C-alpha cells in the first residue's frame, strides 16, 4: 500500500466542491468489495484515504470507530455513513449497493459450485491459503490505521487500545462488557485532554 502523505493526515480533503457522483460511489465500492478477499476494510481504507482522498487517515479511523459501536457489520455501517456524508441517502444506497451487490451475486454462484465440488482436496488447500492471505491483509490495515496515533505520539489512545485488545483478545472478556466500560472512559479521557491548555 502507498504510504499516507503527511498533508493528507493533517488537512482534510475538500469534497464539498465536487462530491463524487452516485455511479462513482457505486463503482468505487464495487471494486473494494470485489478485491476484498477475507474482508473489505483493507481495500476500503486504500480506496477512500489513499486513492480517492475522500477522507484523511484520522477521519477514516474516527468514522470506523463510530461504526464499531453501531449494530450490524462494521464495513456496512461505514459504507452507509460514508455514502450519506458525501451524497446523502442516495449516496448511502449507491455505496451499499456497490459493496453488497457484486459479491452477493458471486457468492450465490460459488455456493452452488462449492456444494457440488467442496469435497475436492485441492480446493480445500486453496481455501486455506486464501485464509492466510486474508489474515495478513487484516494485520496490514490494522498497522496502517495505527499510524496516525504513532505520528501524533498519542500515548493515551495507544494505551486504551492496548487495554481493550488485552481485555478482549487475551483475557477473553465479553465484548459488550468491555465496550460499556471502555467507551465512557475513552470519551472522558479525550474530553479531559482536549480541555488542557496546549
PDB file of C-alpha atoms in Angstrom:
ATOM      1  CA  UNK A   1       0.000   0.000   0.000  1.00  0.00           C
ATOM      2  CA  UNK A   2       1.250   3.507  -0.695  1.00  0.00           C
ATOM      3  CA  UNK A   3       2.237   5.436   2.410  1.00  0.00           C
ATOM      4  CA  UNK A   4      -0.003   8.126   3.826  1.00  0.00           C
ATOM      5  CA  UNK A   5       1.045  11.601   2.770  1.00  0.00           C
ATOM      6  CA  UNK A   6       1.621  13.915   5.683  1.00  0.00           C
ATOM      7  CA  UNK A   7      -0.653  16.545   4.162  1.00  0.00           C
ATOM      8  CA  UNK A   8      -3.499  14.026   3.843  1.00  0.00           C
ATOM      9  CA  UNK A   9      -3.165  13.194   7.520  1.00  0.00           C
ATOM     10  CA  UNK A  10      -3.325  16.840   8.590  1.00  0.00           C
ATOM     11  CA  UNK A  11      -5.528  18.689   6.093  1.00  0.00           C
ATOM     12  CA  UNK A  12      -8.996  17.358   5.425  1.00  0.00           C
ATOM     13  CA  UNK A  13      -9.747  16.828   1.733  1.00  0.00           C
ATOM     14  CA  UNK A  14     -12.232  19.284   0.278  1.00  0.00           C
ATOM     15  CA  UNK A  15     -15.049  17.134  -1.102  1.00  0.00           C
ATOM     16  CA  UNK A  16     -17.720  19.812  -0.754  1.00  0.00           C
ATOM     17  CA  UNK A  17     -16.960  21.418  -4.156  1.00  0.00           C
ATOM     18  CA  UNK A  18     -17.177  18.271  -6.259  1.00  0.00           C
ATOM     19  CA  UNK A  19     -18.537  15.259  -4.402  1.00  0.00           C
ATOM     20  CA  UNK A  20     -18.362  12.016  -6.374  1.00  0.00           C
ATOM     21  CA  UNK A  21     -21.358  11.001  -8.434  1.00  0.00           C
ATOM     22  CA  UNK A  22     -23.600   8.113  -7.416  1.00  0.00           C
ATOM     23  CA  UNK A  23     -22.117   5.993 -10.213  1.00  0.00           C
ATOM     24  CA  UNK A  24     -18.601   6.791  -8.973  1.00  0.00           C
ATOM     25  CA  UNK A  25     -19.558   5.726  -5.435  1.00  0.00           C
ATOM     26  CA  UNK A  26     -21.150   2.515  -6.702  1.00  0.00           C
ATOM     27  CA  UNK A  27     -18.141   1.605  -8.866  1.00  0.00           C
ATOM     28  CA  UNK A  28     -15.616   2.505  -6.139  1.00  0.00           C
ATOM     29  CA  UNK A  29     -17.322   0.330  -3.524  1.00  0.00           C
ATOM     30  CA  UNK A  30     -17.898  -2.469  -6.040  1.00  0.00           C
ATOM     31  CA  UNK A  31     -14.133  -2.513  -6.720  1.00  0.00           C
ATOM     32  CA  UNK A  32     -13.410  -2.549  -2.986  1.00  0.00           C
ATOM     33  CA  UNK A  33     -15.792  -5.411  -2.339  1.00  0.00           C
ATOM     34  CA  UNK A  34     -14.568  -7.472  -5.302  1.00  0.00           C
ATOM     35  CA  UNK A  35     -10.956  -7.037  -4.159  1.00  0.00           C
ATOM     36  CA  UNK A  36     -11.781  -7.731  -0.516  1.00  0.00           C
ATOM     37  CA  UNK A  37     -10.803 -11.358  -0.054  1.00  0.00           C
ATOM     38  CA  UNK A  38     -11.214 -12.018   3.666  1.00  0.00           C
ATOM     39  CA  UNK A  39     -12.627  -8.569   4.346  1.00  0.00           C
ATOM     40  CA  UNK A  40     -13.215  -5.239   2.637  1.00  0.00           C
ATOM     41  CA  UNK A  41     -11.680  -2.999   5.308  1.00  0.00           C
ATOM     42  CA  UNK A  42      -8.186  -3.138   3.770  1.00  0.00           C
ATOM     43  CA  UNK A  43      -9.438  -2.073   0.359  1.00  0.00           C
ATOM     44  CA  UNK A  44     -11.977   0.404   1.730  1.00  0.00           C
ATOM     45  CA  UNK A  45      -9.229   2.289   3.542  1.00  0.00           C
ATOM     46  CA  UNK A  46      -6.971   2.208   0.490  1.00  0.00           C
ATOM     47  CA  UNK A  47      -9.742   3.459  -1.817  1.00  0.00           C
ATOM     48  CA  UNK A  48     -11.211   6.116   0.483  1.00  0.00           C
ATOM     49  CA  UNK A  49      -7.986   7.500   2.009  1.00  0.00           C
ATOM     50  CA  UNK A  50      -5.124   6.724  -0.372  1.00  0.00           C
ATOM     51  CA  UNK A  51      -6.659   6.511  -3.833  1.00  0.00           C
ATOM     52  CA  UNK A  52      -9.617   8.925  -3.920  1.00  0.00           C
ATOM     53  CA  UNK A  53      -8.615  11.041  -0.884  1.00  0.00           C
ATOM     54  CA  UNK A  54     -12.247  11.355   0.172  1.00  0.00           C
ATOM     55  CA  UNK A  55     -11.163  11.192   3.837  1.00  0.00           C
ATOM     56  CA  UNK A  56      -7.979  11.728   5.810  1.00  0.00           C
ATOM     57  CA  UNK A  57      -6.473   8.839   7.778  1.00  0.00           C
ATOM     58  CA  UNK A  58      -7.767  10.353  11.026  1.00  0.00           C
ATOM     59  CA  UNK A  59     -11.276  10.854   9.639  1.00  0.00           C
ATOM     60  CA  UNK A  60     -11.366   7.247   8.438  1.00  0.00           C
ATOM     61  CA  UNK A  61     -10.259   5.979  11.867  1.00  0.00           C
ATOM     62  CA  UNK A  62     -12.856   8.119  13.655  1.00  0.00           C
ATOM     63  CA  UNK A  63     -15.655   7.057  11.301  1.00  0.00           C
ATOM     64  CA  UNK A  64     -14.698   3.396  11.537  1.00  0.00           C
ATOM     65  CA  UNK A  65     -14.538   3.675  15.341  1.00  0.00           C
ATOM     66  CA  UNK A  66     -18.087   5.067  15.335  1.00  0.00           C
ATOM     67  CA  UNK A  67     -19.242   2.205  13.109  1.00  0.00           C
ATOM     68  CA  UNK A  68     -17.856  -0.313  15.629  1.00  0.00           C
ATOM     69  CA  UNK A  69     -20.396   0.880  18.175  1.00  0.00           C
ATOM     70  CA  UNK A  70     -23.399   0.687  15.847  1.00  0.00           C
ATOM     71  CA  UNK A  71     -25.330  -2.560  15.409  1.00  0.00           C
ATOM     72  CA  UNK A  72     -24.556  -4.543  12.286  1.00  0.00           C
ATOM     73  CA  UNK A  73     -21.415  -5.320  10.270  1.00  0.00           C
ATOM     74  CA  UNK A  74     -18.765  -2.606  10.644  1.00  0.00           C
ATOM     75  CA  UNK A  75     -17.973  -2.241   6.944  1.00  0.00           C
ATOM     76  CA  UNK A  76     -21.670  -1.954   6.044  1.00  0.00           C
ATOM     77  CA  UNK A  77     -22.095   0.755   8.683  1.00  0.00           C
ATOM     78  CA  UNK A  78     -19.030   2.536   7.293  1.00  0.00           C
ATOM     79  CA  UNK A  79     -20.487   2.356   3.789  1.00  0.00           C
ATOM     80  CA  UNK A  80     -23.761   3.960   4.867  1.00  0.00           C
ATOM     81  CA  UNK A  81     -22.093   6.658   6.976  1.00  0.00           C
ATOM     82  CA  UNK A  82     -19.590   7.485   4.253  1.00  0.00           C
ATOM     83  CA  UNK A  83     -22.078   7.437   1.362  1.00  0.00           C
ATOM     84  CA  UNK A  84     -24.563   9.625   3.226  1.00  0.00           C
ATOM     85  CA  UNK A  85     -21.799  12.046   4.196  1.00  0.00           C
ATOM     86  CA  UNK A  86     -20.895  12.618   0.543  1.00  0.00           C
ATOM     87  CA  UNK A  87     -24.250  12.358  -1.270  1.00  0.00           C
ATOM     88  CA  UNK A  88     -26.968  11.934   1.347  1.00  0.00           C
ATOM     89  CA  UNK A  89     -29.352   8.962   1.353  1.00  0.00           C
ATOM     90  CA  UNK A  90     -28.853   8.235  -2.394  1.00  0.00           C
ATOM     91  CA  UNK A  91     -25.100   8.151  -1.785  1.00  0.00           C
ATOM     92  CA  UNK A  92     -25.539   5.691   1.076  1.00  0.00           C
ATOM     93  CA  UNK A  93     -27.689   3.433  -1.119  1.00  0.00           C
ATOM     94  CA  UNK A  94     -25.233   3.652  -4.043  1.00  0.00           C
ATOM     95  CA  UNK A  95     -22.241   2.801  -1.854  1.00  0.00           C
ATOM     96  CA  UNK A  96     -24.116  -0.036  -0.142  1.00  0.00           C
ATOM     97  CA  UNK A  97     -25.286  -1.461  -3.475  1.00  0.00           C
ATOM     98  CA  UNK A  98     -21.716  -1.431  -4.773  1.00  0.00           C
ATOM     99  CA  UNK A  99     -20.455  -3.083  -1.602  1.00  0.00           C
ATOM    100  CA  UNK A 100     -23.038  -5.857  -1.422  1.00  0.00           C
ATOM    101  CA  UNK A 101     -24.386  -6.401  -4.945  1.00  0.00           C
ATOM    102  CA  UNK A 102     -21.469  -7.885  -6.926  1.00  0.00           C
ATOM    103  CA  UNK A 103     -20.131 -10.112  -4.104  1.00  0.00           C
ATOM    104  CA  UNK A 104     -23.641 -11.392  -3.359  1.00  0.00           C
ATOM    105  CA  UNK A 105     -24.045 -12.498  -6.966  1.00  0.00           C
ATOM    106  CA  UNK A 106     -20.614 -14.155  -6.946  1.00  0.00           C
ATOM    107  CA  UNK A 107     -21.330 -15.894  -3.616  1.00  0.00           C
ATOM    108  CA  UNK A 108     -24.550 -17.390  -4.942  1.00  0.00           C
ATOM    109  CA  UNK A 109     -22.611 -18.860  -7.879  1.00  0.00           C
ATOM    110  CA  UNK A 110     -19.718 -20.001  -5.658  1.00  0.00           C
ATOM    111  CA  UNK A 111     -22.139 -21.531  -3.148  1.00  0.00           C
ATOM    112  CA  UNK A 112     -23.643 -23.693  -5.866  1.00  0.00           C
ATOM    113  CA  UNK A 113     -20.169 -24.742  -7.073  1.00  0.00           C
ATOM    114  CA  UNK A 114     -18.905 -25.427  -3.524  1.00  0.00           C
ATOM    115  CA  UNK A 115     -21.961 -27.536  -2.770  1.00  0.00           C
ATOM    116  CA  UNK A 116     -21.093 -29.657  -5.792  1.00  0.00           C
ATOM    117  CA  UNK A 117     -17.273 -29.740  -5.611  1.00  0.00           C
ATOM    118  CA  UNK A 118     -16.467 -28.789  -1.986  1.00  0.00           C
ATOM    119  CA  UNK A 119     -15.018 -32.177  -1.042  1.00  0.00           C
ATOM    120  CA  UNK A 120     -12.105 -31.912  -3.505  1.00  0.00           C
ATOM    121  CA  UNK A 121      -8.847 -31.882  -1.501  1.00  0.00           C
ATOM    122  CA  UNK A 122      -7.075 -29.389  -3.794  1.00  0.00           C
ATOM    123  CA  UNK A 123      -9.899 -26.895  -3.295  1.00  0.00           C
ATOM    124  CA  UNK A 124      -9.588 -27.210   0.497  1.00  0.00           C
ATOM    125  CA  UNK A 125      -5.856 -26.397   0.295  1.00  0.00           C
ATOM    126  CA  UNK A 126      -6.555 -23.377  -1.915  1.00  0.00           C
ATOM    127  CA  UNK A 127      -9.096 -22.033   0.580  1.00  0.00           C
ATOM    128  CA  UNK A 128      -6.592 -22.488   3.440  1.00  0.00           C
ATOM    129  CA  UNK A 129      -4.075 -20.385   1.512  1.00  0.00           C
ATOM    130  CA  UNK A 130      -6.657 -17.683   0.868  1.00  0.00           C
ATOM    131  CA  UNK A 131      -7.443 -17.594   4.610  1.00  0.00           C
ATOM    132  CA  UNK A 132      -3.755 -16.961   5.426  1.00  0.00           C
ATOM    133  CA  UNK A 133      -3.591 -14.118   2.906  1.00  0.00           C
ATOM    134  CA  UNK A 134      -6.769 -12.585   4.372  1.00  0.00           C
ATOM    135  CA  UNK A 135      -5.240 -12.571   7.870  1.00  0.00           C
ATOM    136  CA  UNK A 136      -2.125 -10.860   6.511  1.00  0.00           C
ATOM    137  CA  UNK A 137      -4.239  -8.172   4.828  1.00  0.00           C
ATOM    138  CA  UNK A 138      -6.158  -7.552   8.053  1.00  0.00           C
ATOM    139  CA  UNK A 139      -2.945  -7.167  10.069  1.00  0.00           C
ATOM    140  CA  UNK A 140      -1.602  -4.754   7.453  1.00  0.00           C
ATOM    141  CA  UNK A 141      -4.640  -2.466   7.686  1.00  0.00           C
ATOM    142  CA  UNK A 142      -4.553  -2.533  11.488  1.00  0.00           C
ATOM    143  CA  UNK A 143      -0.993  -1.230  11.436  1.00  0.00           C
ATOM    144  CA  UNK A 144      -1.923   1.392   8.819  1.00  0.00           C
ATOM    145  CA  UNK A 145      -4.805   2.611  10.990  1.00  0.00           C
ATOM    146  CA  UNK A 146      -2.456   2.885  13.975  1.00  0.00           C
ATOM    147  CA  UNK A 147      -0.019   5.122  12.056  1.00  0.00           C
ATOM    148  CA  UNK A 148      -1.757   8.441  12.892  1.00  0.00           C
ATOM    149  CA  UNK A 149      -1.640   7.579  16.601  1.00  0.00           C
ATOM    150  CA  UNK A 150       2.097   6.920  16.410  1.00  0.00           C
ATOM    151  CA  UNK A 151       2.702  10.087  14.382  1.00  0.00           C
ATOM    152  CA  UNK A 152       0.910  12.185  16.999  1.00  0.00           C
ATOM    153  CA  UNK A 153       2.602  10.210  19.796  1.00  0.00           C
ATOM    154  CA  UNK A 154      -0.844   9.763  21.316  1.00  0.00           C
ATOM    155  CA  UNK A 155       0.221   7.642  24.273  1.00  0.00           C
ATOM    156  CA  UNK A 156      -3.196   7.676  25.947  1.00  0.00           C
ATOM    157  CA  UNK A 157      -5.010   6.449  22.802  1.00  0.00           C
ATOM    158  CA  UNK A 158      -2.426   3.696  22.306  1.00  0.00           C
ATOM    159  CA  UNK A 159      -2.753   2.689  25.957  1.00  0.00           C
ATOM    160  CA  UNK A 160      -6.556   2.486  25.740  1.00  0.00           C
ATOM    161  CA  UNK A 161      -6.237   0.457  22.540  1.00  0.00           C
ATOM    162  CA  UNK A 162      -3.786  -1.948  24.201  1.00  0.00           C
ATOM    163  CA  UNK A 163      -6.015  -2.406  27.267  1.00  0.00           C
ATOM    164  CA  UNK A 164      -9.075  -3.138  25.097  1.00  0.00           C
ATOM    165  CA  UNK A 165      -7.049  -5.602  22.995  1.00  0.00           C
ATOM    166  CA  UNK A 166      -5.811  -7.417  26.102  1.00  0.00           C
ATOM    167  CA  UNK A 167      -9.286  -7.487  27.654  1.00  0.00           C
ATOM    168  CA  UNK A 168     -10.951  -8.956  24.546  1.00  0.00           C
ATOM    169  CA  UNK A 169      -8.162 -10.839  22.765  1.00  0.00           C
ATOM    170  CA  UNK A 170      -6.208 -12.314  25.674  1.00  0.00           C
ATOM    171  CA  UNK A 171      -8.365 -12.261  28.821  1.00  0.00           C
ATOM    172  CA  UNK A 172     -11.442 -13.110  26.671  1.00  0.00           C
ATOM    173  CA  UNK A 173     -13.843 -10.761  28.442  1.00  0.00           C
ATOM    174  CA  UNK A 174     -17.219 -10.335  26.715  1.00  0.00           C
ATOM    175  CA  UNK A 175     -17.159  -7.656  24.016  1.00  0.00           C
ATOM    176  CA  UNK A 176     -20.302  -5.795  25.217  1.00  0.00           C
ATOM    177  CA  UNK A 177     -18.910  -5.582  28.770  1.00  0.00           C
ATOM    178  CA  UNK A 178     -15.571  -4.211  27.541  1.00  0.00           C
ATOM    179  CA  UNK A 179     -17.293  -1.638  25.322  1.00  0.00           C
ATOM    180  CA  UNK A 180     -19.635  -0.498  28.109  1.00  0.00           C
ATOM    181  CA  UNK A 181     -16.577   0.269  30.243  1.00  0.00           C
ATOM    182  CA  UNK A 182     -14.145   1.428  27.536  1.00  0.00           C
ATOM    183  CA  UNK A 183     -16.387   3.868  25.644  1.00  0.00           C
ATOM    184  CA  UNK A 184     -17.177   6.229  28.549  1.00  0.00           C
ATOM    185  CA  UNK A 185     -13.560   6.103  29.724  1.00  0.00           C
ATOM    186  CA  UNK A 186     -12.261   6.899  26.214  1.00  0.00           C
ATOM    187  CA  UNK A 187     -14.698   9.791  25.807  1.00  0.00           C
ATOM    188  CA  UNK A 188     -13.848  11.170  29.248  1.00  0.00           C
ATOM    189  CA  UNK A 189     -10.093  10.948  28.629  1.00  0.00           C
ATOM    190  CA  UNK A 190     -10.402  12.633  25.219  1.00  0.00           C
ATOM    191  CA  UNK A 191     -12.594  15.396  26.657  1.00  0.00           C
ATOM    192  CA  UNK A 192     -10.150  15.986  29.531  1.00  0.00           C
ATOM    193  CA  UNK A 193      -7.062  16.021  27.268  1.00  0.00           C
ATOM    194  CA  UNK A 194      -8.608  18.490  24.826  1.00  0.00           C
ATOM    195  CA  UNK A 195      -9.553  20.852  27.644  1.00  0.00           C
ATOM    196  CA  UNK A 196      -5.949  21.096  28.810  1.00  0.00           C
ATOM    197  CA  UNK A 197      -4.038  24.184  27.665  1.00  0.00           C
ATOM    198  CA  UNK A 198      -1.633  23.486  24.787  1.00  0.00           C
TER     199      UNK A 198
END
